[in-house]
Amino acid sequence: MPRPLKRNRRCQVCRSRRIKCDGKRPNCSPCQRSSRHCHWIQGIGTPAPPDTAPSPARPGSSLSATVNSETEYPSAQAPEDALRDPQIARIFRHYMESLAAWYDLNDSRRHFKEIVPIRARYNPLLLSAILAFSAANLHHTRGDHTYMELAEAYHYDSVRRLISLTENIDQLPIGETLAAICLLRSHEIITQNVSSQSHLQGCYSLLASRHVHLTADLLSAGYWNYLREDITVALIEHRGLMITLSVADAPPQPTDDMDFANYITFLLGKVINRCLAAYSPPLDILEWEELKADLDQWKSSLPPSFEAIETPGLRMQSNFPSIWTLRSWHGNSTLHYYHTAMGILWLAQPAARPLNALQRIDDLDCLRQKLDYHATEICALAITSESTPVWVNAFGPVAFCGNWLQDTRKRVELVEEIEKWGRIAGWPVSVITDALSPSSINNLP
């Protein structure tokens, strides 16, 4: 018999506002003082394994995830019943129509659009994670606070289910669970809520400990998306990854476009962990040359279809070159990641010999030119694109490399573009734009 989770003692409104709650029901004191309606989520049990049908609700049992009669959230425990609710269906469809593409940018099989919604019809954790992320996105793009309250309720529900599932890790559906973790991490990124990030990282570590072979399935799609999300946050925060990468994690040598995208993701992750991790020792010349050789080999083996196309005047009055690629992933998780990795390596390059002052000046000028080139390529590819998934996946590289732009006009244009991307995608970009303001030009090497 699964052990039921403990009753939540803080209402979802107080959780969302990050204030102390006295747990008084049906309306707590803070909500009464602010004329807000309390939202409560009931305790849940561990859901049935995905290969079994969900238990039907008992006649007369409530599907509400709250006890407030004015705002009721259908429980994800019976997904088919929850999807009969019009609001839940709209939020679910918003994920399929607008958000799944964020994850399928490098996936020709479109697992997060085609497979995840199907699995969510019988997996309560996956459904709850979709609703949490999609509702949070709707809140940021439409400004309706009711979506945020619903998002917080399902986010809390998801984390509780996730913790419960990992108590019996050998029987959990690993691909679906990893997909849910990716969705929950996206929720935390766009809501700037890292309170349960330790739960997600701990759950990911448990999944990774099983050493499951990555194939072309939902598990593989979830793994690469989790790594890319980790890369995005690491680049924005200037730190190493939360994931530890080893030679055993390396994908096979690329044979198709998707393989090339995954391989450069792995190479960038290696460079980040080696060069940006706290207390990481400087690279010696041999290790630096080995990392650069990996990037050079990857670049030289790219098919001609990856080559960027330059069309002067495609974007009128832009300070960036108008360059674009045939497919979205060519320009994003391939060329974006390549230029980011190269920029980090140039910063980490050990001196081949001692330099005097004049030589050091020349060396710094050369470094600035290299960094400006890579930053320009990254930003130009993103700005020329009209794809929201491309913009979302470009936030990390642009945040890390945008400060390398030498031309103040480019930096001003970039900030304006990022603000536009943030409004359309519902992404919090102020931390990026603040760092890229023209006044931060002195932060350049």
Tab-separated table of C-alpha atoms in Angstrom:
chain	number	residue	atom	x	y	z
A	1	MET	CA	0.000	0.000	0.000
A	2	PRO	CA	1.585	3.316	-1.066
A	3	ARG	CA	2.143	5.773	1.724
A	4	PRO	CA	0.016	8.909	1.293
A	5	LEU	CA	1.887	12.184	1.259
A	6	LYS	CA	1.512	14.574	4.145
A	7	ARG	CA	-1.176	17.207	3.985
A	8	ASN	CA	0.007	20.598	2.713
A	9	ARG	CA	-0.010	23.110	5.567
A	10	ARG	CA	0.457	26.229	3.452
A	11	CYS	CA	-2.043	27.478	0.899
A	12	GLN	CA	-0.933	27.849	-2.706
A	13	VAL	CA	-1.465	31.621	-2.696
A	14	CYS	CA	0.966	32.063	0.207
A	15	ARG	CA	3.419	29.715	-1.510
A	16	SER	CA	3.192	31.800	-4.673
A	17	ARG	CA	3.657	35.062	-2.698
A	18	ARG	CA	6.427	33.426	-0.607
A	19	ILE	CA	4.942	34.554	2.692
A	20	LYS	CA	4.218	32.763	5.953
A	21	CYS	CA	0.855	30.991	6.104
A	22	ASP	CA	-0.955	30.018	9.311
A	23	GLY	CA	-2.716	27.089	7.602
A	24	LYS	CA	-6.178	28.194	8.685
A	25	ARG	CA	-8.909	26.739	6.473
A	26	PRO	CA	-10.854	27.446	4.394
A	27	ASN	CA	-9.194	30.892	4.269
A	28	CYS	CA	-5.879	31.602	5.968
A	29	SER	CA	-5.223	34.889	7.752
A	30	PRO	CA	-2.839	36.425	5.138
A	31	CYS	CA	-5.380	35.785	2.362
A	32	GLN	CA	-8.195	37.218	4.456
A	33	ARG	CA	-6.205	40.405	5.094
A	34	SER	CA	-5.406	40.831	1.390
A	35	SER	CA	-8.909	39.827	0.191
A	36	ARG	CA	-7.548	36.820	-1.676
A	37	HIS	CA	-9.138	33.396	-2.050
A	38	CYS	CA	-7.188	30.502	-0.558
A	39	HIS	CA	-6.263	27.539	-2.753
A	40	TRP	CA	-5.444	24.203	-1.144
A	41	ILE	CA	-4.239	20.989	-2.689
A	42	GLN	CA	-5.232	17.721	-1.090
A	43	GLY	CA	-2.846	14.949	-0.144
A	44	ILE	CA	-2.185	12.451	-2.921
A	45	GLY	CA	-1.011	8.910	-3.117
A	46	THR	CA	1.573	7.400	-5.398
A	47	PRO	CA	0.094	7.057	-8.910
A	48	ALA	CA	-0.215	3.719	-10.624
A	49	PRO	CA	2.622	2.601	-12.897
A	50	PRO	CA	2.191	3.764	-16.507
A	51	ASP	CA	1.491	0.267	-17.811
A	52	THR	CA	-1.673	0.075	-15.721
A	53	ALA	CA	-4.835	2.061	-16.145
A	54	PRO	CA	-5.591	4.678	-13.491
A	55	SER	CA	-8.077	3.607	-10.877
A	56	PRO	CA	-11.551	4.969	-11.637
A	57	ALA	CA	-12.851	7.567	-9.237
A	58	ARG	CA	-15.362	6.340	-6.713
A	59	PRO	CA	-18.931	7.501	-7.345
A	60	GLY	CA	-19.459	10.849	-5.705
A	61	SER	CA	-15.754	11.452	-5.058
A	62	SER	CA	-14.461	14.934	-5.773
A	63	LEU	CA	-11.882	15.496	-8.500
A	64	SER	CA	-11.043	18.873	-7.024
A	65	ALA	CA	-7.479	19.482	-5.952
A	66	THR	CA	-8.692	22.266	-3.675
A	67	VAL	CA	-11.284	22.740	-0.991
A	68	ASN	CA	-12.236	26.250	-2.046
A	69	SER	CA	-15.621	26.141	-3.757
A	70	GLU	CA	-14.905	29.259	-5.836
A	71	THR	CA	-11.709	28.001	-7.502
A	72	GLU	CA	-11.330	24.261	-7.937
A	73	TYR	CA	-8.417	22.574	-9.672
A	74	PRO	CA	-9.146	19.092	-11.042
A	75	SER	CA	-6.841	16.441	-9.645
A	76	ALA	CA	-4.229	15.012	-11.998
A	77	GLN	CA	-4.647	11.594	-10.381
A	78	ALA	CA	-7.221	10.685	-13.055
A	79	PRO	CA	-5.839	12.452	-16.157
A	80	GLU	CA	-8.722	11.609	-18.495
A	81	ASP	CA	-11.198	13.100	-16.034
A	82	ALA	CA	-9.053	16.206	-15.526
A	83	LEU	CA	-8.887	16.818	-19.287
A	84	ARG	CA	-12.685	17.012	-19.405
A	85	ASP	CA	-12.387	20.350	-17.622
A	86	PRO	CA	-12.393	23.149	-20.268
A	87	GLN	CA	-9.744	25.268	-18.522
A	88	ILE	CA	-7.425	22.294	-18.044
A	89	ALA	CA	-7.930	21.286	-21.675
A	90	ARG	CA	-7.042	24.802	-22.868
A	91	ILE	CA	-3.866	24.848	-20.787
A	92	PHE	CA	-2.940	21.374	-22.009
A	93	ARG	CA	-3.520	22.386	-25.643
A	94	HIS	CA	-1.430	25.529	-25.134
A	95	TYR	CA	1.491	23.283	-24.232
A	96	MET	CA	1.028	21.179	-27.365
A	97	GLU	CA	0.541	24.109	-29.723
A	98	SER	CA	3.050	26.631	-28.347
A	99	LEU	CA	5.515	25.125	-25.866
A	100	ALA	CA	6.382	21.585	-26.921
A	101	ALA	CA	8.432	22.982	-29.801
A	102	TRP	CA	10.868	24.466	-27.255
A	103	TYR	CA	11.965	20.911	-26.473
A	104	ASP	CA	11.732	19.482	-29.990
A	105	LEU	CA	14.024	22.068	-31.573
A	106	ASN	CA	16.722	19.419	-32.073
A	107	ASP	CA	14.437	16.375	-32.214
A	108	SER	CA	13.213	15.329	-35.645
A	109	ARG	CA	10.892	12.817	-33.961
A	110	ARG	CA	9.220	15.544	-31.868
A	111	HIS	CA	8.897	13.478	-28.698
A	112	PHE	CA	7.667	16.342	-26.513
A	113	LYS	CA	4.897	17.259	-28.953
A	114	GLU	CA	3.865	13.816	-30.171
A	115	ILE	CA	4.693	11.404	-27.328
A	116	VAL	CA	4.554	13.397	-24.076
A	117	PRO	CA	0.872	14.443	-24.439
A	118	ILE	CA	-0.110	10.826	-25.141
A	119	ARG	CA	1.757	9.554	-22.080
A	120	ALA	CA	0.249	12.343	-19.958
A	121	ARG	CA	-3.222	10.879	-20.521
A	122	TYR	CA	-2.366	8.084	-18.079
A	123	ASN	CA	0.608	9.517	-16.147
A	124	PRO	CA	-0.533	11.940	-13.390
A	125	LEU	CA	2.988	13.308	-12.813
A	126	LEU	CA	3.471	14.142	-16.481
A	127	LEU	CA	0.050	15.784	-16.747
A	128	SER	CA	0.621	17.825	-13.601
A	129	ALA	CA	4.040	18.988	-14.868
A	130	ILE	CA	2.564	20.037	-18.220
A	131	LEU	CA	-0.167	22.029	-16.493
A	132	ALA	CA	2.302	23.716	-14.135
A	133	PHE	CA	4.614	24.837	-16.940
A	134	SER	CA	1.892	25.765	-19.429
A	135	ALA	CA	-0.140	27.747	-16.894
A	136	ALA	CA	2.964	29.649	-15.754
A	137	ASN	CA	3.709	30.535	-19.368
A	138	LEU	CA	0.142	31.744	-19.902
A	139	HIS	CA	0.471	33.912	-16.801
A	140	HIS	CA	3.612	35.594	-18.146
A	141	THR	CA	2.294	36.060	-21.691
A	142	ARG	CA	-1.271	37.126	-20.802
A	143	GLY	CA	-0.820	38.687	-17.365
A	144	ASP	CA	-3.693	36.762	-15.770
A	145	HIS	CA	-2.776	35.965	-12.159
A	146	THR	CA	-5.250	33.077	-11.970
A	147	TYR	CA	-2.933	31.122	-14.255
A	148	MET	CA	-0.065	31.607	-11.819
A	149	GLU	CA	-2.128	30.343	-8.905
A	150	LEU	CA	-3.041	27.258	-10.908
A	151	ALA	CA	0.580	26.803	-11.995
A	152	GLU	CA	1.798	26.922	-8.399
A	153	ALA	CA	-0.814	24.372	-7.344
A	154	TYR	CA	0.188	21.869	-10.018
A	155	HIS	CA	3.887	22.555	-9.518
A	156	TYR	CA	3.572	21.679	-5.856
A	157	ASP	CA	1.495	18.633	-6.804
A	158	SER	CA	4.181	17.544	-9.290
A	159	VAL	CA	7.054	17.849	-6.831
A	160	ARG	CA	5.167	15.801	-4.243
A	161	ARG	CA	4.423	13.104	-6.804
A	162	LEU	CA	8.037	13.137	-7.945
A	163	ILE	CA	9.372	12.663	-4.425
A	164	SER	CA	6.894	9.857	-3.824
A	165	LEU	CA	7.824	8.108	-7.068
A	166	THR	CA	11.549	8.137	-6.349
A	167	GLU	CA	10.977	6.116	-3.191
A	168	ASN	CA	10.545	3.134	-5.525
A	169	ILE	CA	12.847	4.140	-8.355
A	170	ASP	CA	13.247	0.679	-9.871
A	171	GLN	CA	9.599	0.673	-10.932
A	172	LEU	CA	9.117	4.237	-12.121
A	173	PRO	CA	8.733	5.069	-15.836
A	174	ILE	CA	12.136	6.669	-16.313
A	175	GLY	CA	11.510	8.339	-19.682
A	176	GLU	CA	8.252	9.936	-18.602
A	177	THR	CA	9.707	10.976	-15.253
A	178	LEU	CA	12.693	12.657	-16.895
A	179	ALA	CA	10.353	14.460	-19.302
A	180	ALA	CA	8.352	15.715	-16.311
A	181	ILE	CA	11.559	16.932	-14.634
A	182	CYS	CA	12.402	18.931	-17.788
A	183	LEU	CA	8.967	20.561	-17.744
A	184	LEU	CA	9.192	21.355	-14.037
A	185	ARG	CA	12.613	22.887	-14.502
A	186	SER	CA	11.206	25.115	-17.236
A	187	HIS	CA	8.474	26.169	-14.814
A	188	GLU	CA	11.093	27.110	-12.241
A	189	ILE	CA	13.128	29.033	-14.805
A	190	ILE	CA	10.248	31.177	-16.061
A	191	THR	CA	8.870	31.748	-12.548
A	192	GLN	CA	12.388	32.330	-11.153
A	193	ASN	CA	11.563	29.822	-8.437
A	194	VAL	CA	14.505	27.659	-7.403
A	195	SER	CA	13.009	26.498	-4.105
A	196	SER	CA	12.620	22.896	-5.260
A	197	GLN	CA	15.557	22.736	-7.653
A	198	SER	CA	17.313	20.441	-5.186
A	199	HIS	CA	14.404	18.025	-5.546
A	200	LEU	CA	14.714	18.032	-9.339
A	201	GLN	CA	18.490	17.637	-9.242
A	202	GLY	CA	18.235	14.854	-6.677
A	203	CYS	CA	15.629	13.047	-8.748
A	204	TYR	CA	17.739	13.436	-11.875
A	205	SER	CA	20.755	12.007	-10.040
A	206	LEU	CA	18.704	8.975	-9.050
A	207	LEU	CA	17.631	8.445	-12.642
A	208	ALA	CA	21.179	8.882	-13.927
A	209	SER	CA	22.441	6.299	-11.428
A	210	ARG	CA	20.561	3.607	-13.320
A	211	HIS	CA	22.947	3.936	-16.306
A	212	VAL	CA	20.184	3.551	-18.851
A	213	HIS	CA	21.413	3.334	-22.432
A	214	LEU	CA	20.343	6.383	-24.416
A	215	THR	CA	18.459	5.499	-27.581
A	216	ALA	CA	16.187	7.404	-29.927
A	217	ASP	CA	13.254	7.447	-27.509
A	218	LEU	CA	11.628	9.672	-24.892
A	219	LEU	CA	14.409	8.941	-22.403
A	220	SER	CA	17.033	10.246	-24.813
A	221	ALA	CA	14.926	13.301	-25.673
A	222	GLY	CA	14.490	14.020	-21.967
A	223	TYR	CA	18.204	13.636	-21.250
A	224	TRP	CA	19.318	16.061	-23.965
A	225	ASN	CA	16.664	18.588	-22.994
A	226	TYR	CA	17.664	18.405	-19.336
A	227	LEU	CA	21.299	18.967	-20.320
A	228	ARG	CA	20.390	21.943	-22.519
A	229	GLU	CA	18.338	23.498	-19.723
A	230	ASP	CA	21.313	23.019	-17.420
A	231	ILE	CA	23.556	24.699	-19.997
A	232	THR	CA	21.162	27.650	-20.321
A	233	VAL	CA	21.102	28.327	-16.590
A	234	ALA	CA	24.849	27.755	-16.200
A	235	LEU	CA	25.644	30.281	-18.941
A	236	ILE	CA	23.293	32.888	-17.489
A	237	GLU	CA	24.694	32.415	-13.976
A	238	HIS	CA	28.350	31.985	-15.085
A	239	ARG	CA	28.858	28.658	-13.318
A	240	GLY	CA	29.413	24.978	-14.001
A	241	LEU	CA	26.654	22.510	-14.746
A	242	MET	CA	24.698	20.639	-12.113
A	243	ILE	CA	25.277	17.549	-14.271
A	244	THR	CA	28.630	15.781	-14.152
A	245	LEU	CA	29.664	14.677	-17.639
A	246	SER	CA	32.141	11.895	-18.295
A	247	VAL	CA	33.474	10.034	-21.314
A	248	ALA	CA	30.748	7.446	-20.729
A	249	ASP	CA	28.138	10.156	-21.383
A	250	ALA	CA	29.543	10.986	-24.814
A	251	PRO	CA	27.117	10.274	-27.650
A	252	PRO	CA	28.256	8.170	-30.612
A	253	GLN	CA	29.968	9.879	-33.499
A	254	PRO	CA	27.381	11.926	-35.421
A	255	THR	CA	25.717	10.404	-38.470
A	256	ASP	CA	22.704	12.690	-38.960
A	257	ASP	CA	21.695	16.266	-38.165
A	258	MET	CA	20.225	15.415	-34.761
A	259	ASP	CA	23.429	13.609	-33.774
A	260	PHE	CA	25.508	16.688	-34.591
A	261	ALA	CA	23.240	18.831	-32.392
A	262	ASN	CA	23.555	16.404	-29.479
A	263	TYR	CA	27.318	16.043	-29.868
A	264	ILE	CA	28.033	19.767	-29.699
A	265	THR	CA	25.733	19.931	-26.668
A	266	PHE	CA	27.960	17.375	-24.963
A	267	LEU	CA	31.151	19.209	-26.002
A	268	LEU	CA	29.859	22.556	-24.707
A	269	GLY	CA	28.856	20.897	-21.440
A	270	LYS	CA	32.401	19.549	-21.072
A	271	VAL	CA	33.902	22.980	-21.729
A	272	ILE	CA	31.561	24.653	-19.234
A	273	ASN	CA	32.309	22.147	-16.486
A	274	ARG	CA	36.040	22.357	-17.071
A	275	CYS	CA	36.331	26.133	-17.418
A	276	LEU	CA	33.443	27.691	-15.471
A	277	ALA	CA	33.080	25.406	-12.465
A	278	ALA	CA	33.975	26.979	-9.136
A	279	TYR	CA	37.587	26.408	-8.086
A	280	SER	CA	38.376	24.757	-11.417
A	281	PRO	CA	42.151	24.868	-12.012
A	282	PRO	CA	43.455	26.590	-15.152
A	283	LEU	CA	43.812	24.498	-18.284
A	284	ASP	CA	47.286	23.426	-19.285
A	285	ILE	CA	48.239	23.748	-22.927
A	286	LEU	CA	47.777	20.041	-23.726
A	287	GLU	CA	44.274	19.869	-22.258
A	288	TRP	CA	43.307	23.106	-23.982
A	289	GLU	CA	44.515	21.810	-27.338
A	290	GLU	CA	42.584	18.569	-26.820
A	291	LEU	CA	39.325	20.414	-26.143
A	292	LYS	CA	39.851	22.703	-29.125
A	293	ALA	CA	40.671	19.730	-31.350
A	294	ASP	CA	37.323	18.160	-30.416
A	295	LEU	CA	35.515	21.333	-31.460
A	296	ASP	CA	37.553	21.688	-34.653
A	297	GLN	CA	36.823	18.089	-35.617
A	298	TRP	CA	33.107	18.529	-34.988
A	299	LYS	CA	33.034	21.731	-37.050
A	300	SER	CA	34.952	20.250	-39.962
A	301	SER	CA	32.668	17.205	-40.113
A	302	LEU	CA	29.436	19.209	-40.377
A	303	PRO	CA	27.389	18.498	-43.512
A	304	PRO	CA	27.076	21.401	-45.978
A	305	SER	CA	23.432	21.825	-44.905
A	306	PHE	CA	24.648	23.394	-41.653
A	307	GLU	CA	26.447	26.262	-43.359
A	308	ALA	CA	24.887	29.630	-42.579
A	309	ILE	CA	23.467	31.688	-45.441
A	310	GLU	CA	24.144	35.427	-45.498
A	311	THR	CA	21.519	37.636	-47.146
A	312	PRO	CA	22.514	41.326	-46.946
A	313	GLY	CA	19.526	43.562	-46.303
A	314	LEU	CA	17.262	40.753	-45.093
A	315	ARG	CA	16.800	42.696	-41.855
A	316	MET	CA	16.758	46.356	-42.750
A	317	GLN	CA	18.665	48.771	-40.496
A	318	SER	CA	20.104	46.006	-38.339
A	319	ASN	CA	23.633	46.350	-37.007
A	320	PHE	CA	24.108	42.579	-37.287
A	321	PRO	CA	24.730	40.583	-40.454
A	322	SER	CA	21.620	38.823	-41.765
A	323	ILE	CA	22.631	35.170	-41.475
A	324	TRP	CA	20.285	32.212	-41.215
A	325	THR	CA	20.233	28.440	-41.575
A	326	LEU	CA	18.023	25.934	-43.343
A	327	ARG	CA	16.766	24.355	-40.137
A	328	SER	CA	16.252	25.847	-36.701
A	329	TRP	CA	18.586	23.450	-34.913
A	330	HIS	CA	21.412	24.206	-37.361
A	331	GLY	CA	21.656	27.746	-36.057
A	332	ASN	CA	20.817	27.146	-32.422
A	333	SER	CA	22.121	24.142	-30.545
A	334	THR	CA	24.768	23.590	-33.190
A	335	LEU	CA	26.341	26.875	-34.289
A	336	HIS	CA	25.250	28.757	-31.159
A	337	TYR	CA	26.807	26.120	-28.940
A	338	TYR	CA	29.921	25.885	-31.089
A	339	HIS	CA	30.604	29.632	-30.950
A	340	THR	CA	29.918	29.706	-27.204
A	341	ALA	CA	32.329	26.849	-26.556
A	342	MET	CA	34.996	28.489	-28.708
A	343	GLY	CA	34.604	31.793	-26.878
A	344	ILE	CA	35.018	30.102	-23.500
A	345	LEU	CA	38.103	28.278	-24.738
A	346	TRP	CA	39.692	31.504	-25.994
A	347	LEU	CA	39.141	32.997	-22.547
A	348	ALA	CA	40.686	29.930	-20.915
A	349	GLN	CA	43.642	29.647	-23.308
A	350	PRO	CA	46.913	29.346	-21.355
A	351	ALA	CA	49.775	31.581	-22.410
A	352	ALA	CA	52.305	29.719	-24.527
A	353	ARG	CA	55.078	31.945	-23.199
A	354	PRO	CA	55.559	34.863	-20.793
A	355	LEU	CA	54.426	38.198	-22.262
A	356	ASN	CA	55.690	41.719	-21.698
A	357	ALA	CA	53.304	44.670	-21.460
A	358	LEU	CA	53.193	45.473	-25.193
A	359	GLN	CA	52.736	41.822	-26.103
A	360	ARG	CA	49.959	41.590	-23.548
A	361	ILE	CA	48.174	44.562	-25.143
A	362	ASP	CA	48.361	42.898	-28.556
A	363	ASP	CA	47.172	39.637	-27.024
A	364	LEU	CA	44.152	41.341	-25.431
A	365	ASP	CA	43.267	43.089	-28.697
A	366	CYS	CA	43.380	39.751	-30.494
A	367	LEU	CA	41.198	38.159	-27.799
A	368	ARG	CA	38.615	40.952	-28.071
A	369	GLN	CA	38.397	40.451	-31.831
A	370	LYS	CA	37.873	36.709	-31.453
A	371	LEU	CA	35.201	37.128	-28.789
A	372	ASP	CA	33.439	39.850	-30.778
A	373	TYR	CA	33.323	37.539	-33.813
A	374	HIS	CA	31.777	34.634	-31.910
A	375	ALA	CA	29.288	36.911	-30.115
A	376	THR	CA	28.253	38.519	-33.400
A	377	GLU	CA	27.624	35.128	-35.015
A	378	ILE	CA	25.528	33.955	-32.046
A	379	CYS	CA	23.433	37.114	-31.856
A	380	ALA	CA	22.986	37.459	-35.615
A	381	LEU	CA	21.635	33.914	-35.946
A	382	ALA	CA	19.137	34.525	-33.140
A	383	ILE	CA	18.058	37.972	-34.330
A	384	THR	CA	17.527	36.853	-37.923
A	385	SER	CA	15.380	33.951	-36.730
A	386	GLU	CA	11.628	34.343	-36.285
A	387	SER	CA	11.315	31.202	-34.151
A	388	THR	CA	10.351	31.341	-30.476
A	389	PRO	CA	12.016	27.958	-29.737
A	390	VAL	CA	15.243	29.339	-31.227
A	391	TRP	CA	15.048	32.433	-29.030
A	392	VAL	CA	14.367	30.401	-25.894
A	393	ASN	CA	17.303	28.108	-26.550
A	394	ALA	CA	19.516	31.095	-27.416
A	395	PHE	CA	19.053	32.879	-24.080
A	396	GLY	CA	22.027	31.089	-22.505
A	397	PRO	CA	24.585	31.717	-25.282
A	398	VAL	CA	23.392	35.299	-25.805
A	399	ALA	CA	23.524	36.048	-22.078
A	400	PHE	CA	27.054	34.706	-21.739
A	401	CYS	CA	28.530	36.071	-24.973
A	402	GLY	CA	26.597	39.308	-25.524
A	403	ASN	CA	29.016	41.304	-23.392
A	404	TRP	CA	31.760	40.508	-25.876
A	405	LEU	CA	30.199	42.784	-28.523
A	406	GLN	CA	32.460	45.790	-29.089
A	407	ASP	CA	29.874	47.920	-30.920
A	408	THR	CA	27.539	49.708	-28.508
A	409	ARG	CA	24.875	49.927	-31.225
A	410	LYS	CA	24.819	46.152	-31.456
A	411	ARG	CA	24.412	45.862	-27.703
A	412	VAL	CA	21.473	48.293	-27.701
A	413	GLU	CA	19.800	46.411	-30.554
A	414	LEU	CA	20.422	43.091	-28.824
A	415	VAL	CA	18.784	44.286	-25.605
A	416	GLU	CA	15.719	45.433	-27.568
A	417	GLU	CA	15.493	42.070	-29.315
A	418	ILE	CA	15.852	40.104	-26.078
A	419	GLU	CA	13.070	42.135	-24.471
A	420	LYS	CA	10.851	41.301	-27.454
A	421	TRP	CA	11.710	37.605	-27.198
A	422	GLY	CA	10.929	37.650	-23.489
A	423	ARG	CA	7.492	39.188	-24.039
A	424	ILE	CA	6.588	36.662	-26.719
A	425	ALA	CA	7.977	33.616	-24.926
A	426	GLY	CA	7.004	34.615	-21.389
A	427	TRP	CA	10.620	34.303	-20.289
A	428	PRO	CA	12.202	36.430	-17.509
A	429	VAL	CA	14.944	38.316	-19.342
A	430	SER	CA	15.707	41.252	-17.053
A	431	VAL	CA	18.761	39.517	-15.576
A	432	ILE	CA	20.100	39.159	-19.141
A	433	THR	CA	19.271	42.640	-20.398
A	434	ASP	CA	20.615	44.317	-17.258
A	435	ALA	CA	23.978	42.619	-17.793
A	436	LEU	CA	24.000	43.606	-21.481
A	437	SER	CA	23.213	47.286	-21.011
A	438	PRO	CA	25.727	49.616	-22.699
A	439	SER	CA	26.981	50.731	-19.280
A	440	SER	CA	28.427	47.243	-18.753
A	441	ILE	CA	30.827	47.672	-21.667
A	442	ASN	CA	33.662	47.928	-19.167
A	443	ASN	CA	33.110	44.284	-18.252
A	444	LEU	CA	34.740	43.208	-21.498
A	445	PRO	CA	38.172	41.558	-21.328
